[in-house]
Coordinates of C-alpha atoms in Angstrom, one line a residue:
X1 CA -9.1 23.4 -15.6
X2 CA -8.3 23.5 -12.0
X3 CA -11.0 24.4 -8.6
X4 CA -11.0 28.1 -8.0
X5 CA -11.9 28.0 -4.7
X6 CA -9.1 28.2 -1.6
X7 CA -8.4 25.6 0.4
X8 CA -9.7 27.6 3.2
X9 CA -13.2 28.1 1.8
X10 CA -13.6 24.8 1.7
X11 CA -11.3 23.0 4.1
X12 CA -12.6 19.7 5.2
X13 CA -11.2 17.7 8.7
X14 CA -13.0 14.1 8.5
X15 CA -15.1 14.0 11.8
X16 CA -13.7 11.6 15.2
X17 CA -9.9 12.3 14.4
X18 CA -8.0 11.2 17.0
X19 CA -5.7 13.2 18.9
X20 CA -2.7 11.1 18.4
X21 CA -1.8 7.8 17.3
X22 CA -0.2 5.0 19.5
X23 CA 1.8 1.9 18.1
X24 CA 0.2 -1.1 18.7
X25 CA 2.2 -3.8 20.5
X26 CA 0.9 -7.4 21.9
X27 CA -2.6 -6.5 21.6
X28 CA -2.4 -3.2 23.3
X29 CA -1.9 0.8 21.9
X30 CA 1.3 2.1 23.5
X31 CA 2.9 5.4 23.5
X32 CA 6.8 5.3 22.6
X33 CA 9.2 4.1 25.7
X34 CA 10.5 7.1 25.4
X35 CA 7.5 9.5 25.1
X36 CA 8.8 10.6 22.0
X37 CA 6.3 11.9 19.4
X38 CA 6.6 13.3 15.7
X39 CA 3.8 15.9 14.1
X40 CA 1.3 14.6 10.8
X41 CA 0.7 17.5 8.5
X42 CA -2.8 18.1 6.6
X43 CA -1.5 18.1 2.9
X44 CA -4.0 20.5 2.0
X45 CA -2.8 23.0 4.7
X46 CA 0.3 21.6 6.1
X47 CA -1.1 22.7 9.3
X48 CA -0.2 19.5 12.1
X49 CA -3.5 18.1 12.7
X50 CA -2.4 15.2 15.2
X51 CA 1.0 13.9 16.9
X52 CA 2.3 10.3 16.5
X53 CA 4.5 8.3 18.7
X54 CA 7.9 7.7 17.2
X55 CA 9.6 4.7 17.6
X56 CA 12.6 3.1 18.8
X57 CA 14.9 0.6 19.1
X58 CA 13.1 -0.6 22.3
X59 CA 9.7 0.1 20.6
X60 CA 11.0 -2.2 17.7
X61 CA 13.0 -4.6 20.5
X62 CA 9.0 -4.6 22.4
X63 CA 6.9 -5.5 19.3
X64 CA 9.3 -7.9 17.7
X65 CA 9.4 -9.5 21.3
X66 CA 5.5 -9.8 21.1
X67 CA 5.9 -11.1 17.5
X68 CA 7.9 -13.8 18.5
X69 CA 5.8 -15.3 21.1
X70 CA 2.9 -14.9 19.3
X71 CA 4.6 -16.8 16.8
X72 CA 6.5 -19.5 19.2
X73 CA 3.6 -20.3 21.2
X74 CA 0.8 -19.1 19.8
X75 CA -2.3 -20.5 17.9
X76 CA -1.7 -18.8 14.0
X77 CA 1.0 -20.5 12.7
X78 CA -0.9 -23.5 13.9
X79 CA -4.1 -23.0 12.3
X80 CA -4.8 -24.7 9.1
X81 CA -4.9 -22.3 6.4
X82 CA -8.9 -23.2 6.1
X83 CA -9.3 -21.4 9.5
X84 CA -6.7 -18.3 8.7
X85 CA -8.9 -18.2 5.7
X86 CA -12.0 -17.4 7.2
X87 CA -10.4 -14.7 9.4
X88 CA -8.8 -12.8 6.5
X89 CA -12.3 -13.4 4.9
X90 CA -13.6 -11.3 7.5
X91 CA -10.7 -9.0 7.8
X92 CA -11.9 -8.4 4.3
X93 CA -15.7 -7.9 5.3
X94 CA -14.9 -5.6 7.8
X95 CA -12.6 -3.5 5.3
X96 CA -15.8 -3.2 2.7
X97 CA -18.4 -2.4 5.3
X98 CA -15.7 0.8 5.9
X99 CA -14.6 1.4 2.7
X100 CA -16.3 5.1 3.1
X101 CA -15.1 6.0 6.0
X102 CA -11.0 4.9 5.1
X103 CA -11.5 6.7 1.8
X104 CA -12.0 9.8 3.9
X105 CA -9.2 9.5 6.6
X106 CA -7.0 8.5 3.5
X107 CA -8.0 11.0 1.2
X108 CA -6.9 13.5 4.3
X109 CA -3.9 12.3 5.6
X110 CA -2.5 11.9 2.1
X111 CA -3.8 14.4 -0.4
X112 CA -5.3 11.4 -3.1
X113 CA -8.6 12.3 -4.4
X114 CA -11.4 10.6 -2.6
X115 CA -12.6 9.0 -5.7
X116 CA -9.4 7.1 -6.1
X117 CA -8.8 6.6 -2.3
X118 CA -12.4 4.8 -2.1
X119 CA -10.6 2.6 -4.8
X120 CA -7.6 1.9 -3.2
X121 CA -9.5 0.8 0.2
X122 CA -11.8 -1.3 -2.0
X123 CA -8.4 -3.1 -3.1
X124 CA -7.0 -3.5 0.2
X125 CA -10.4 -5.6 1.1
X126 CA -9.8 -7.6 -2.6
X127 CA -6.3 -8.2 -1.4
X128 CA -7.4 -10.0 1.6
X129 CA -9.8 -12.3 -0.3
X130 CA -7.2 -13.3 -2.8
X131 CA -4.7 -14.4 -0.6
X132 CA -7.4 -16.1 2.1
X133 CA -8.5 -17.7 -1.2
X134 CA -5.1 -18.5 -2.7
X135 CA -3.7 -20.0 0.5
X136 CA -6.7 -22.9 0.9
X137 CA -6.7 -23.5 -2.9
X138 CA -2.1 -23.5 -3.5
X139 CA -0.9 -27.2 -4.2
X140 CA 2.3 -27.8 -2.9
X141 CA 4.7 -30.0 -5.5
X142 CA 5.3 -33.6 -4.8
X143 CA 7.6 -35.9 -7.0
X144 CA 7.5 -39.2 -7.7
X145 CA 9.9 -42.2 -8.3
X146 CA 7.7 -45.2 -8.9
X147 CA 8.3 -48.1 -6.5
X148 CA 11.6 -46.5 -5.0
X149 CA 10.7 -42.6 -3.5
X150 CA 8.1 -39.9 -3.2
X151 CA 9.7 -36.8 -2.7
X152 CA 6.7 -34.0 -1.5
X153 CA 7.2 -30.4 0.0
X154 CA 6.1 -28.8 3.1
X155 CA 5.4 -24.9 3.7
X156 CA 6.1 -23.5 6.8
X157 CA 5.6 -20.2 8.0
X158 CA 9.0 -18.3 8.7
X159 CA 8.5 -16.1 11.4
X160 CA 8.3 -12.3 12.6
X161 CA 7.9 -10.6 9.0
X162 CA 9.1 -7.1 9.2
X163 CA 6.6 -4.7 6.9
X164 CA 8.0 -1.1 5.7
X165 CA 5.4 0.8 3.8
X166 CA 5.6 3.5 1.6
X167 CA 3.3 6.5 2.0
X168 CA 1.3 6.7 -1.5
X169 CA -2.3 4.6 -1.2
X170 CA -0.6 3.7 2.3
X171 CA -3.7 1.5 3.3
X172 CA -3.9 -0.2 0.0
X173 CA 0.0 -1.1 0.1
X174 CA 0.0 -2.2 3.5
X175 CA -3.0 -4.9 2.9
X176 CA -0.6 -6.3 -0.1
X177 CA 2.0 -7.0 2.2
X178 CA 0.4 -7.8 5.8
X179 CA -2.4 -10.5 3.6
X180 CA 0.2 -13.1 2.5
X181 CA 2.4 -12.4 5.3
X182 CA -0.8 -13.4 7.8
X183 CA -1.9 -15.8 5.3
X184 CA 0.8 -18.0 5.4
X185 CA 0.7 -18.2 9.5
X186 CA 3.6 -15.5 10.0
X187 CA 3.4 -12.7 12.7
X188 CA 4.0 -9.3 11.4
X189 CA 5.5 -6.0 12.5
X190 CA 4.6 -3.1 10.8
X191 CA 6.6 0.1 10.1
X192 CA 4.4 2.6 8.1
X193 CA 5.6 6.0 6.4
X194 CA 5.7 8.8 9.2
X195 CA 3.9 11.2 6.2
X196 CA 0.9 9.0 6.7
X197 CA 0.3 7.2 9.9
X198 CA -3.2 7.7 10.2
X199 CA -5.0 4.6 7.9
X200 CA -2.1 2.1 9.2
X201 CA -3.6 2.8 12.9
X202 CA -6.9 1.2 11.9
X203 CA -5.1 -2.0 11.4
X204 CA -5.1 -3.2 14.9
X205 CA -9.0 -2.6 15.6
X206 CA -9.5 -4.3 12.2
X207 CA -7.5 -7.6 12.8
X208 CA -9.1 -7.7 16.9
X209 CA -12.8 -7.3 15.3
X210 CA -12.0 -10.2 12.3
X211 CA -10.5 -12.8 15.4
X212 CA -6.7 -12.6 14.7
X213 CA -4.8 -13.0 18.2
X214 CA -3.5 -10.5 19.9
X215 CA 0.8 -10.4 19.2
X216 CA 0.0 -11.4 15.5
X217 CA -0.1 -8.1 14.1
X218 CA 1.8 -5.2 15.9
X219 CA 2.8 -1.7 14.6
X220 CA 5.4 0.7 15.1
X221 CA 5.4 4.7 13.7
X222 CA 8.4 6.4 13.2
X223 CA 11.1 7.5 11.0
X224 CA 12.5 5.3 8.8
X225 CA 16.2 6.4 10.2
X226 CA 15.4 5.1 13.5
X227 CA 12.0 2.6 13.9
X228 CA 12.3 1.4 9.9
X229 CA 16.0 1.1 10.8
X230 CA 15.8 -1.1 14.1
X231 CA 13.2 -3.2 12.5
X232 CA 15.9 -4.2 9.3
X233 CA 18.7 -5.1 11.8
X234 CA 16.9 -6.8 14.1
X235 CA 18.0 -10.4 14.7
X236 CA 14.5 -12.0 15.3
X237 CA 13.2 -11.1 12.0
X238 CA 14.4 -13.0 9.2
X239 CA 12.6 -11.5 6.7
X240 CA 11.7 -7.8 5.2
X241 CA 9.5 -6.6 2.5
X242 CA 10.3 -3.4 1.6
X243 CA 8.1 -0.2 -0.7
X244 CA 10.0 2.8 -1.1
X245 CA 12.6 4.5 -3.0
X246 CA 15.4 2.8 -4.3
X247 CA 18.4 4.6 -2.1
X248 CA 16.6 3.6 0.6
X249 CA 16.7 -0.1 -0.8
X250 CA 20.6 0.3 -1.2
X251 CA 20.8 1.1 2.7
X252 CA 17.9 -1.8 3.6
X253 CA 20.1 -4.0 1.5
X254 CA 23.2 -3.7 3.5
X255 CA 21.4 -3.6 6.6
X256 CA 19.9 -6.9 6.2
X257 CA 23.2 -8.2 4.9
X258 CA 24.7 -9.4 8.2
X259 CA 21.9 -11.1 9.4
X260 CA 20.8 -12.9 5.9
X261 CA 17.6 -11.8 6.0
X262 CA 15.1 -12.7 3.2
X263 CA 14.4 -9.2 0.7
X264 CA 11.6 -8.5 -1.0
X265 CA 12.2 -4.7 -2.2
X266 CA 9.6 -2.7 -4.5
X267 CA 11.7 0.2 -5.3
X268 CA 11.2 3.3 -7.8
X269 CA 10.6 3.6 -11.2
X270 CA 11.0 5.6 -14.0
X271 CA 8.7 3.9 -16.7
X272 CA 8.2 4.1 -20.4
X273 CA 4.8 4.8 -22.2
X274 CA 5.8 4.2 -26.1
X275 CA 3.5 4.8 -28.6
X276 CA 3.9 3.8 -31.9
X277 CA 2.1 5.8 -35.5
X278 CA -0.2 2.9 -35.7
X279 CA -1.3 3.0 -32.0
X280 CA -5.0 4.3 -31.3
X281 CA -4.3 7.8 -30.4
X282 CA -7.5 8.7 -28.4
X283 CA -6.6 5.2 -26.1
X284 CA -3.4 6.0 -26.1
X285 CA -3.6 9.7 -24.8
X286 CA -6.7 8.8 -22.2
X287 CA -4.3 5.9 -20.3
X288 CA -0.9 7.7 -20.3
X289 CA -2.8 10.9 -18.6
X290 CA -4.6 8.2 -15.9
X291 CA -1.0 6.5 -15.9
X292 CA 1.1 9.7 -14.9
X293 CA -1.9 11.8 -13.1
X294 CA -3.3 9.5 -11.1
X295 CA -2.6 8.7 -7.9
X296 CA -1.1 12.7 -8.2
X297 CA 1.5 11.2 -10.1
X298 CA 2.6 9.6 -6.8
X299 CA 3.2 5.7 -8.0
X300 CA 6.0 3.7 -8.7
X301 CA 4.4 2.2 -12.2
X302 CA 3.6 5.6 -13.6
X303 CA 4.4 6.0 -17.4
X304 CA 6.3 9.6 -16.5
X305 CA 8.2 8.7 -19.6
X306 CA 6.2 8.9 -23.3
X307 CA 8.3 7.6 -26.0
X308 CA 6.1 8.6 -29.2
X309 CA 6.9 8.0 -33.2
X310 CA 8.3 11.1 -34.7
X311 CA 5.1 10.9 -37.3
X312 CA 2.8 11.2 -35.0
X313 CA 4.7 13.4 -32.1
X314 CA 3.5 16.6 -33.0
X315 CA -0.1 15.7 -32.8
X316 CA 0.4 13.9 -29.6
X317 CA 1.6 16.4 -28.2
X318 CA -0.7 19.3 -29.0
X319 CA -3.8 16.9 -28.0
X320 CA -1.9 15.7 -24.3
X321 CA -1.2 19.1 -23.8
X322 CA -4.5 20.1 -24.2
X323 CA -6.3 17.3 -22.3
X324 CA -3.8 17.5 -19.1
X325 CA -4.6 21.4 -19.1
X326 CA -8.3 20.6 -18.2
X327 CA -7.0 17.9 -15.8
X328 CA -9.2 19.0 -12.8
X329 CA -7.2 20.0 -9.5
X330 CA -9.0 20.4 -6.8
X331 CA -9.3 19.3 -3.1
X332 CA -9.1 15.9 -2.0
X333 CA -12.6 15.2 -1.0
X334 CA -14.5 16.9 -3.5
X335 CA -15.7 14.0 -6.4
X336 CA -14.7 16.4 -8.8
X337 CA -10.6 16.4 -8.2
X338 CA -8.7 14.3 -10.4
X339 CA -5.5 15.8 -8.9
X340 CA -5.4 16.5 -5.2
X341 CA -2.7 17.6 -2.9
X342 CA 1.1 16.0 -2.6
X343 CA 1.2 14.2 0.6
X344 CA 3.7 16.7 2.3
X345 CA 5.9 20.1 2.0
X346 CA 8.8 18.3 1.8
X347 CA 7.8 16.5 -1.3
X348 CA 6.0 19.2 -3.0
X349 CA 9.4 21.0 -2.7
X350 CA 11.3 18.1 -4.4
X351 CA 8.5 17.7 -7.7
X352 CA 8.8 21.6 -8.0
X353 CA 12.6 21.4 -7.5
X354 CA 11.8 19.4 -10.9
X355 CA 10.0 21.6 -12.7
X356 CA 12.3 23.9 -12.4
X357 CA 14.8 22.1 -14.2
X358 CA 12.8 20.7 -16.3
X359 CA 12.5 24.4 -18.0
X360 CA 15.9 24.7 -18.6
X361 CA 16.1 20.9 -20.1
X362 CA 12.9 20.9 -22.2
X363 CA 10.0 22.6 -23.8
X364 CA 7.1 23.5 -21.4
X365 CA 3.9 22.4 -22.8
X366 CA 1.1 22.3 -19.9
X367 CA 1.3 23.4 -16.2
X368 CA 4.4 23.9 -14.4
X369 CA 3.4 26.1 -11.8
X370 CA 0.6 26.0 -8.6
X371 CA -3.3 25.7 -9.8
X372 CA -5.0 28.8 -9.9
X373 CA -6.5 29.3 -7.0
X374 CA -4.4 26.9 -4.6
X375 CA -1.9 29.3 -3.0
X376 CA -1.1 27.1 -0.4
X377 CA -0.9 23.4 0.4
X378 CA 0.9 20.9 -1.7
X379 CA -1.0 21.1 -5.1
X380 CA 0.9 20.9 -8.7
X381 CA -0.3 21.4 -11.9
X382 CA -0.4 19.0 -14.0
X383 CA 3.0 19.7 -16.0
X384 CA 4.1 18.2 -19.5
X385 CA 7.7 18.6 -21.0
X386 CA 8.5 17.9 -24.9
X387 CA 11.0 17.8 -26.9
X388 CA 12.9 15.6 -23.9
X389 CA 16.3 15.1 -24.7
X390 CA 17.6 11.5 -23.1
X391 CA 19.6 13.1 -21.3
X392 CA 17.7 15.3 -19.5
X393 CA 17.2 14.6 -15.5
X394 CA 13.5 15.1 -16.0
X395 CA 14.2 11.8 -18.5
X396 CA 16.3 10.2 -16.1
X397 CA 15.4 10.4 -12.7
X398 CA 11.7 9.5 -10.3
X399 CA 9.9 12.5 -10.2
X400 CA 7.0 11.1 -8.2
X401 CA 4.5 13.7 -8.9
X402 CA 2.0 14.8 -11.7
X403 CA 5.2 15.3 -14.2
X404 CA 5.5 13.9 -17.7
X405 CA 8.5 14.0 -20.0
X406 CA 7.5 13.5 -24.0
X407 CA 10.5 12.6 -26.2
X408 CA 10.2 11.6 -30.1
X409 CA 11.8 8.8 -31.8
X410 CA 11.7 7.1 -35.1
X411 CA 13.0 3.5 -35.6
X412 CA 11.5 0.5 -33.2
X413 CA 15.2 0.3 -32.2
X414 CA 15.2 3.6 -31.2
X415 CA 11.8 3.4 -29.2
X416 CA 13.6 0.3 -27.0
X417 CA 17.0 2.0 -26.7
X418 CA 15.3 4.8 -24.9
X419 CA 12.9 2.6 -23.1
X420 CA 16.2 0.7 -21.5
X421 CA 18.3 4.1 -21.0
X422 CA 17.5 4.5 -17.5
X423 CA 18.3 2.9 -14.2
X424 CA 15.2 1.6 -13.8
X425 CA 12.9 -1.5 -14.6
X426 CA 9.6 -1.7 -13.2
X427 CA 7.0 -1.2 -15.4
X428 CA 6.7 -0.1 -19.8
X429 CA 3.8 0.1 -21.5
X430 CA 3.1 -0.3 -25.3
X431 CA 0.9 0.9 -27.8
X432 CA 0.4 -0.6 -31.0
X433 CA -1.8 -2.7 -33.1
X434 CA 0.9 -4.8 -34.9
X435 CA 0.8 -7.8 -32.3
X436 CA 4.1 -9.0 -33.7
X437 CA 5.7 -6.0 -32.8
X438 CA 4.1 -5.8 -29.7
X439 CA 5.1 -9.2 -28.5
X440 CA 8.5 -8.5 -29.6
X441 CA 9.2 -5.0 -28.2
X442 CA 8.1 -6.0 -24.8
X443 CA 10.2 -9.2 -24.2
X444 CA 13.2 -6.3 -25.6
X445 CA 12.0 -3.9 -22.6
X446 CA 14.5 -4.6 -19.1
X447 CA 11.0 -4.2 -16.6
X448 CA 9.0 -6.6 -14.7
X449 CA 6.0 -5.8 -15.7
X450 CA 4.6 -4.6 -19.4
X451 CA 1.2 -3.7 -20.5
X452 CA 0.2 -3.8 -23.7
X453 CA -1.9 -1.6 -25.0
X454 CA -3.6 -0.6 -21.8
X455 CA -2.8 0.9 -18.4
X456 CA -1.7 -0.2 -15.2
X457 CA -4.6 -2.9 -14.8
X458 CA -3.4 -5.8 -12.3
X459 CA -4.1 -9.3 -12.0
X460 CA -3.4 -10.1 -8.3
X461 CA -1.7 -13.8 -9.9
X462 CA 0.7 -12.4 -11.7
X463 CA 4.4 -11.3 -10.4
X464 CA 5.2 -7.5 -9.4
X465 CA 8.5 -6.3 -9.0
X466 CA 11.1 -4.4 -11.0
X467 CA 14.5 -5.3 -12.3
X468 CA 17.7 -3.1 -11.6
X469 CA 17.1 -0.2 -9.7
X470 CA 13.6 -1.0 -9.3
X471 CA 13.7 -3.8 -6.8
X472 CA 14.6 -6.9 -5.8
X473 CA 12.0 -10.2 -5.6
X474 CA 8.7 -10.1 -7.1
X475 CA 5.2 -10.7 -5.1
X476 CA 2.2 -11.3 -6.2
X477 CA 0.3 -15.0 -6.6
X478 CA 2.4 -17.9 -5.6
X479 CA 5.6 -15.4 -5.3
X480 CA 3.9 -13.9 -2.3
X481 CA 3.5 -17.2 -1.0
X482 CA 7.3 -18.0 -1.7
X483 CA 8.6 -15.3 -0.5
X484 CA 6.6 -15.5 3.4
X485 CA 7.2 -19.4 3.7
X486 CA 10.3 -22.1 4.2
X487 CA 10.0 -24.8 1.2
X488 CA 11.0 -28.1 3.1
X489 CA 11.3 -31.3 1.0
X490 CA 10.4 -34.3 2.3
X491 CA 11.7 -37.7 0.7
X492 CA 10.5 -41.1 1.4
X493 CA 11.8 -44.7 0.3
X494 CA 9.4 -46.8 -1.1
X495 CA 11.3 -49.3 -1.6
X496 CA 14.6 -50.9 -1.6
X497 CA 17.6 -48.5 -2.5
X498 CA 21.0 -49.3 -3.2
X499 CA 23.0 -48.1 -0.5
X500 CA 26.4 -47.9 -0.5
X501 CA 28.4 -49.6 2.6
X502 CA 31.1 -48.0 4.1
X503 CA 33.3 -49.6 7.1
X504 CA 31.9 -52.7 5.9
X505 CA 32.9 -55.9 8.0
X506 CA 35.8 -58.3 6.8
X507 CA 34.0 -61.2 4.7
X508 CA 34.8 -64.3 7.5

């Protein structure tokens, strides 16, 4: 089922746009040093609706410079965590009271569905609270030898934390990185995707309304090439968190190398949905459409690949078919659209590029063209493949869009040898209802994260990250907190301790 209606009866520009977009640097909005600007498509239309400044090395050089003294000699690193609290509280407040109005400007500038944007801003506000929460309430380890030592640690913020963000839920994944990165009394510079500048420029009016002070959050657009680039080699940031594909991670990687930087990469994925004959096939079928669909297929812990028993595959198929055929694709704002528009042309050409292939590797069961009715913009079908042979690239490789790849098996050592045969680990998810098996299959899966019978539901305590190609580091809980603070341990003698003498003095 897809919207019939063109995307120019019913286009839809969110009211107050703003003409362009600034970075944001020691408490002020700044055009690049160089004047240089780079156009933000509509992905609806792919018409520019706004220019951005693009940033430099001496954009970068300026806001890491701003970073620094805000860190050096000003009050947040200073605070105790109580008072940072109470400003990410309102951070937090400030992000509710909006939640609306970011929906819309996300939903726009990056073709999600409004229904799942107003979700995704809703999170960003949750994010804030858990980490304002999580830094008053953390206990930090302390040892004890009785009579002779007690050994505690201290946590100290680090420094300038550099902040590259991916441009799927943008606002969302910018609030998991910049809340324990403020939290923990570091000053930030963020580099946002250049697809999807517009949410990331709310930032700065956010953080000035909630009380944070000016140089401890400061933003710089770009490319990823140039800004992104700057901000990984530069020597007054010791430490990067990184969203985005894994290539990119190779080059961030060696980047940072020189310096030593700290590395916190969330990089692609490529993860398994296996369902096994006992599963519950109406659950089953309902969360691995939300998994791959939603979001437009645009997320790293989408279950793009479904592994399903041979007993059972035929049936699967035939009802996921049917029940991503009436997926509805529509515009972005309209309540109705489960699927919206990909965020740009260049990636809409890649997830077709996809398709494509996919027909020559596979059997076409649902979509694999445009939605009726969509002859422009950046909208896909939703499009499943069976019959996926392993090797297939449609198997193998990060589609990123509303694209699913079905492949039979029969043996529980056959389901996990597929689940592994791929370069990536992030997520897996499992359905069955024989717990042993369960437990079993999914400490066999290489991925950081597995859900059991159930979709990609997060507790905020908990680690994310991926193993192999899918990242390095997890955050997440306490592992945020690691990751954006030094561990110093402290030792103190309670008591006599035998020393050893060197250069002792002749006995007389």
């Amino acid at each position: 089922m897809t919207d019939t209606r063109t995307a120019e009866q019913v286009s839809h520009l969110p009211r107050d746009l703003p003409d362009r977009i600034r970075h944001h640097v020691g408490g002020r909005d700044v055009d690049s040093l160089d004047g240089g600007t780079f156009d933000v498509l509509d992905p609806v239309s792919n018409e520019v609706y706004l220019r951005a400044a693009a940033g430099g090395k001496a954009d970068v050089d300026a806001a890491v410079a701003a970073a620094r003294l805000a860190f050096t000699e000003g009050p947040w690193p200073r605070l105790l965590p109580r008072e940072r609290s109470r400003v990410l509280h309102r951070v937090a407040d400030i992000v509710e009271s909006r939640d609306a109005r970011l929906a819309e400007l996300e939903s726009f500038d990056s073709g999600l569905p409004i229904t799942q944007a107003l979700g995704q801003a809703r999170r960003a506000a949750e994010n804030f609270r858990f980490f304002a929460d999580l830094v008053v309430a953390q206990i930090d380890d302390a040892y004890k030898v009785p009579g002779r030592q007690l050994n505690y640690v201290n946590r100290k913020p680090i420094g300038v934390a550099g902040l590259i963000t991916p441009w799927n839920t943008p606002f969302m994944l910018e609030s998991w990185k910049l809340a324990p990165a403020l939290a923990t009394g570091n000053t930030v510079v963020l580099k946002p995707a250049e697809f999807t500048p517009l949410s990331a420029s709310l930032w700065a009016g956010i953080f000035a309304e909630a009380g944070v002070p000016e140089g401890v959050f400061n933003l710089v657009h770009g490319l990823g090439e140039t800004a992104g680039d700057a901000l990984v080699k530069h020597p007054d940031v010791p430490l990067i968190s990184f969203t985005g594909e894994s290539r990119t991670g190779q080059v961030i990687f060696a980047n940072a190398a020189p310096h030593l930087k700290g590395l916190s990469m969330e990089l692609g994925g490529k993860s398994p949905a296996v369902v096994f004959a006992d599963a519950d096939l109406g659950a089953a079928i309902d969360a691995t459409i939300f998994g791959v669909f939603s979001l437009n297929g645009e997320r790293c812990t989408a279950g793009s690949r479904i592994l399903v028993q041979r007993s059972v595959y035929d049936e699967f198929v035939e009802r996921f078919a049917a029940q991503a055929s009436r997926v509805v694709v529509g515009l972005p704002h309209d309540p109705a659209t489960e699927v919206g528009a990909l965020v740009h042309p260049e990636h809409f050409a890649k997830v077709m590029s996809y398709v494509e292939i996919g027909r020559s590797e596979a059997r076409l069961v649902a979509g694999g063209d445009r939605p009726a009715g969509f002859p422009d913009g950046n909208f896909v079908a939703p499009t499943v493949f069976a019959d996926v042979p392993p090797t297939a690239r449609i198997f193998q490789e990060e589609i990123f869009g509303p694209v699913v790849a079905i492949t039979p098996f029969d043996t529980d050592a056959d389901a996990l040898e597929l689940a592994n045969a791929v370069q990536y680990g992030l997520a897996a998810y499992v359905w069955t209802n024989d717990l042993a098996r369960a437990h079993t299959f999914a400490d066999g899966i290489d991925a950081g994260m597995v859900w059991l019978n159930s979709n990609n539901v997060r507790d905020l305590r908990t680690p994310f990250g991926g193993v192999k190609a899918s990242g390095l580091g997890h955050e997440g809980g306490y592992r945020s907190i690691d990751f954006y603070t030094h561990q110093q341990a402290v030792h103190i003698t309670l008591g006599p301790l035998p020393n050893p003498t060197f250069g002792a003095a002749p006995a007389s």
